[in-house]
Coordinates of N, CA and C and ligand atoms in Angstrom, one line a residue:
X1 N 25.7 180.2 -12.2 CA 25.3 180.6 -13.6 C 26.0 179.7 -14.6
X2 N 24.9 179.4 -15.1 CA 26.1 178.3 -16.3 C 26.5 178.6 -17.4
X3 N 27.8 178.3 -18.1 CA 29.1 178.8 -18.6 C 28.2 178.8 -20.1
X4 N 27.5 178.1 -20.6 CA 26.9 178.1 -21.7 C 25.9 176.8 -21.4
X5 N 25.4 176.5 -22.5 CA 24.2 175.6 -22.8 C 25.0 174.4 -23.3
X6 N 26.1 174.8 -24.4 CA 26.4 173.2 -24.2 C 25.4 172.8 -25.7
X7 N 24.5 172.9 -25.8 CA 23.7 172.5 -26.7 C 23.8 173.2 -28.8
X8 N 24.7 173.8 -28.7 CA 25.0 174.9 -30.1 C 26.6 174.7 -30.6
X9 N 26.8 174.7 -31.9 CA 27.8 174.4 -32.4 C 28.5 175.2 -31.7
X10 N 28.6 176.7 -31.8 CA 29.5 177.8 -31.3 C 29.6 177.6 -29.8
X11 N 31.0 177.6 -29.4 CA 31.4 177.5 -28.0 C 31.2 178.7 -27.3
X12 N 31.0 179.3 -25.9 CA 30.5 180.2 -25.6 C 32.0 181.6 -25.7
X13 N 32.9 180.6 -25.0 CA 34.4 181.7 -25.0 C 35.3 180.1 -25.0
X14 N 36.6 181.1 -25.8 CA 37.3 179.5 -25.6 C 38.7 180.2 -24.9
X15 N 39.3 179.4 -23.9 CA 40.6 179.7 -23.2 C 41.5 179.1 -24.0
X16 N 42.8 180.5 -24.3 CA 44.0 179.5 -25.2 C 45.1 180.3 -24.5
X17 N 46.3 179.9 -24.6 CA 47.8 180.2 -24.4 C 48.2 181.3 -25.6
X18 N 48.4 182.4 -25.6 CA 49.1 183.0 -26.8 C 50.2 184.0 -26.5
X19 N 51.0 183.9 -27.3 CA 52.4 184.9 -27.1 C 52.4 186.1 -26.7
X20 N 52.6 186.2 -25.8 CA 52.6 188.7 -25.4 C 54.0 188.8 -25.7
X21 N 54.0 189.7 -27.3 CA 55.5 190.4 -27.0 C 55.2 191.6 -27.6
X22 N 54.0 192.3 -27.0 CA 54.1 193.7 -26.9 C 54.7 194.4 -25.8
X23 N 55.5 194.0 -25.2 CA 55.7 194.6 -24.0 C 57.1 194.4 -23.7
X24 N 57.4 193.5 -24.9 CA 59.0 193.2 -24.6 C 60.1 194.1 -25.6
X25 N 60.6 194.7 -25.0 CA 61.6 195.6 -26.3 C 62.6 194.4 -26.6
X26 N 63.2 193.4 -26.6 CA 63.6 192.2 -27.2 C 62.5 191.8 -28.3
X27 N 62.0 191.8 -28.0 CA 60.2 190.8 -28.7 C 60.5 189.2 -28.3
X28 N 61.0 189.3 -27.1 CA 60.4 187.5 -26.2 C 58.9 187.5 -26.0
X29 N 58.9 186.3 -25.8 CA 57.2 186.2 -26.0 C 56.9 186.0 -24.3
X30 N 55.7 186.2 -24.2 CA 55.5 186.0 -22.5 C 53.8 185.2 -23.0
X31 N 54.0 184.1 -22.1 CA 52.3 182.9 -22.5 C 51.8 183.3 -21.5
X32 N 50.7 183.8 -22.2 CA 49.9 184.3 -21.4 C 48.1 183.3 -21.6
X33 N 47.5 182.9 -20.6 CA 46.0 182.8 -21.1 C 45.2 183.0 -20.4
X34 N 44.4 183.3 -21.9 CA 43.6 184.5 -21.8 C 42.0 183.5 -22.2
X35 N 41.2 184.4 -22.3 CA 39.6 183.8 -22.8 C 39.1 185.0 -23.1
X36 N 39.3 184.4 -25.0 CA 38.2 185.1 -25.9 C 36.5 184.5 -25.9
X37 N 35.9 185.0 -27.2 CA 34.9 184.6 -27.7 C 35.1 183.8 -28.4
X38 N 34.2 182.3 -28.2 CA 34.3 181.8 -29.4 C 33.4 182.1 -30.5
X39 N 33.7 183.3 -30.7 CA 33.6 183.3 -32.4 C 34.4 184.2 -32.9
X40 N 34.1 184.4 -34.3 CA 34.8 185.2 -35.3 C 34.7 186.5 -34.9
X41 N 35.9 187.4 -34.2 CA 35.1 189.2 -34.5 C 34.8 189.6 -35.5
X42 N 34.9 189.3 -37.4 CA 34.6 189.8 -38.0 C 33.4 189.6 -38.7
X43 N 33.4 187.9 -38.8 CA 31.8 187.5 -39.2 C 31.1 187.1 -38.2
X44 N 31.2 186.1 -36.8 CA 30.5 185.7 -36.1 C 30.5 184.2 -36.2
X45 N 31.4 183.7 -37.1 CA 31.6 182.7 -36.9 C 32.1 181.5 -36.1
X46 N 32.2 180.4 -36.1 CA 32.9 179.8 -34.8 C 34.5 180.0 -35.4
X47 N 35.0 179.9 -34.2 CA 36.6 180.4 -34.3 C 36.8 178.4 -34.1
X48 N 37.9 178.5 -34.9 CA 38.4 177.0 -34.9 C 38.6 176.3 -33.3
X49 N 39.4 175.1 -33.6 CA 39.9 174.5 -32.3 C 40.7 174.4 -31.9
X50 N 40.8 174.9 -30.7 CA 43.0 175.5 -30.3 C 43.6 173.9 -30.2
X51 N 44.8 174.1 -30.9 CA 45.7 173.0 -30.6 C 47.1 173.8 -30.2
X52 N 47.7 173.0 -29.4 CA 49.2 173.2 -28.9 C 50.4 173.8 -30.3
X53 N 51.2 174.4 -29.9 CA 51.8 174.7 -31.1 C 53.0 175.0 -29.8
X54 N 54.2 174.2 -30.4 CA 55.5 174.4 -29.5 C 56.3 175.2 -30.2
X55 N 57.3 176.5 -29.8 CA 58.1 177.1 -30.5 C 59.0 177.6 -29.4
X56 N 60.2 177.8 -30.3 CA 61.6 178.0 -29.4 C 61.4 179.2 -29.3
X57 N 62.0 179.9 -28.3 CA 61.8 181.6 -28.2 C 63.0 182.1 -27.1
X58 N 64.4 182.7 -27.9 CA 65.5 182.8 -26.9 C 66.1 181.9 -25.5
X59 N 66.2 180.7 -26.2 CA 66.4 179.9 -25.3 C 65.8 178.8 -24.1
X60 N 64.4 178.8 -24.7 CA 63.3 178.3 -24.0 C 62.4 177.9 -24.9
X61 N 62.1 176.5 -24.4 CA 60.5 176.1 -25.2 C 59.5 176.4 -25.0
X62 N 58.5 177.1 -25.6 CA 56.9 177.6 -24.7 C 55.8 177.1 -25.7
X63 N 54.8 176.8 -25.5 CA 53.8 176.0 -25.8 C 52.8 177.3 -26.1
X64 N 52.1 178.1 -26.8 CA 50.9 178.5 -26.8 C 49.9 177.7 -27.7
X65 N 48.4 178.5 -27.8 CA 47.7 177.1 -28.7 C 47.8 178.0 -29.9
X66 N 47.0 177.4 -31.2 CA 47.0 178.2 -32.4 C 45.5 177.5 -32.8
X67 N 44.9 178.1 -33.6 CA 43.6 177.6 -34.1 C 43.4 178.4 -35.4
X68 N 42.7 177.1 -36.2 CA 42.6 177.7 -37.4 C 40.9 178.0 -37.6
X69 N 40.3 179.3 -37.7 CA 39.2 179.4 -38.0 C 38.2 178.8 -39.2
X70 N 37.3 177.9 -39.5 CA 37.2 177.3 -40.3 C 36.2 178.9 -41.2
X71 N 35.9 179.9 -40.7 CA 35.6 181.1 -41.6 C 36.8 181.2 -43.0
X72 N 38.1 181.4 -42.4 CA 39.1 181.9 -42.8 C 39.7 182.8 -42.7
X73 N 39.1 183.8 -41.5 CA 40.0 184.8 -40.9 C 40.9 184.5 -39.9
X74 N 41.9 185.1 -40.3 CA 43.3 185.1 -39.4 C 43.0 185.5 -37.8
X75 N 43.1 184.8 -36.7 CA 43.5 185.4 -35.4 C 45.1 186.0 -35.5
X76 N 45.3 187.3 -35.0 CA 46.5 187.5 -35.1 C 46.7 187.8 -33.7
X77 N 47.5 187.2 -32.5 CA 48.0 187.4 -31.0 C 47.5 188.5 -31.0
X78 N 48.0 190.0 -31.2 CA 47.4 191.1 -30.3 C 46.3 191.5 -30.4
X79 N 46.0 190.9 -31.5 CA 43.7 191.2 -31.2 C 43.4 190.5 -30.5
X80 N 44.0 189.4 -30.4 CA 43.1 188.8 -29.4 C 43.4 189.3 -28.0
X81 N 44.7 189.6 -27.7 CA 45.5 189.5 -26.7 C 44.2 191.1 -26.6
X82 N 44.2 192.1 -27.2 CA 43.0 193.0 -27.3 C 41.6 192.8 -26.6
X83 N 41.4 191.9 -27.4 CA 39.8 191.4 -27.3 C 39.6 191.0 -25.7
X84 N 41.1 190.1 -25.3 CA 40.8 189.7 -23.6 C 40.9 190.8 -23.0
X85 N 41.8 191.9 -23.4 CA 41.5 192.7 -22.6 C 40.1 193.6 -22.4
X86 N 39.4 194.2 -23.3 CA 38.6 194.6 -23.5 C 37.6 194.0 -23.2
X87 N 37.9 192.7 -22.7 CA 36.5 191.7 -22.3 C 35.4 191.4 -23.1
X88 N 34.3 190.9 -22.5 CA 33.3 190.0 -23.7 C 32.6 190.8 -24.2
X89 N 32.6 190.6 -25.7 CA 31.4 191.4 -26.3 C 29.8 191.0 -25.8
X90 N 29.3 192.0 -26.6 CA 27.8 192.2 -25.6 C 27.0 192.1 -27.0
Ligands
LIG101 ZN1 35.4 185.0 -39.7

């Protein structure tokens, strides 16, 4: 089955690295990746393009990506970290 067409601006789902510190009573982050939708949940827009973003976190370097949506809505980690869970919209 193929992953998408390939042929349309909007990517079908995009895999990124993002912080889990819902689960930490410290609040360390755990990189987790995951695969959203590539789009916007709120308009439907295309969600930006993940780039690497390095940050210290209790003593260790960890890399997740960050993307800026060219809509202007914020991705904030636990919706998305959400959204993977909840799996693909329909
Ligand atoms: Zn949007």
């Amino acid at each position: 089955m193929p992953l998408s067409s390939g042929h349309t601006n909007a990517v079908a789902t995009l895999t990124v690295r993002v912080a889990d510190r819902r689960h930490s009573p410290v609040d360390l982050a755990t990189i987790r990746t995951i695969t959203i939708a590539g789009t916007c949940p709120r308009c439907g827009g295309p969600r930006g393009e993940p780039y690497p973003y390095n940050f210290y976190d209790d003593g260790a370097w960890l890399v997740a990506d960050c993307w800026d949506n060219p809509c202007g809505h914020v991705d904030l980690y636990n919706a998305v970290l959400a959204e993977a869970e909840r799996g693909p919209r329909t």
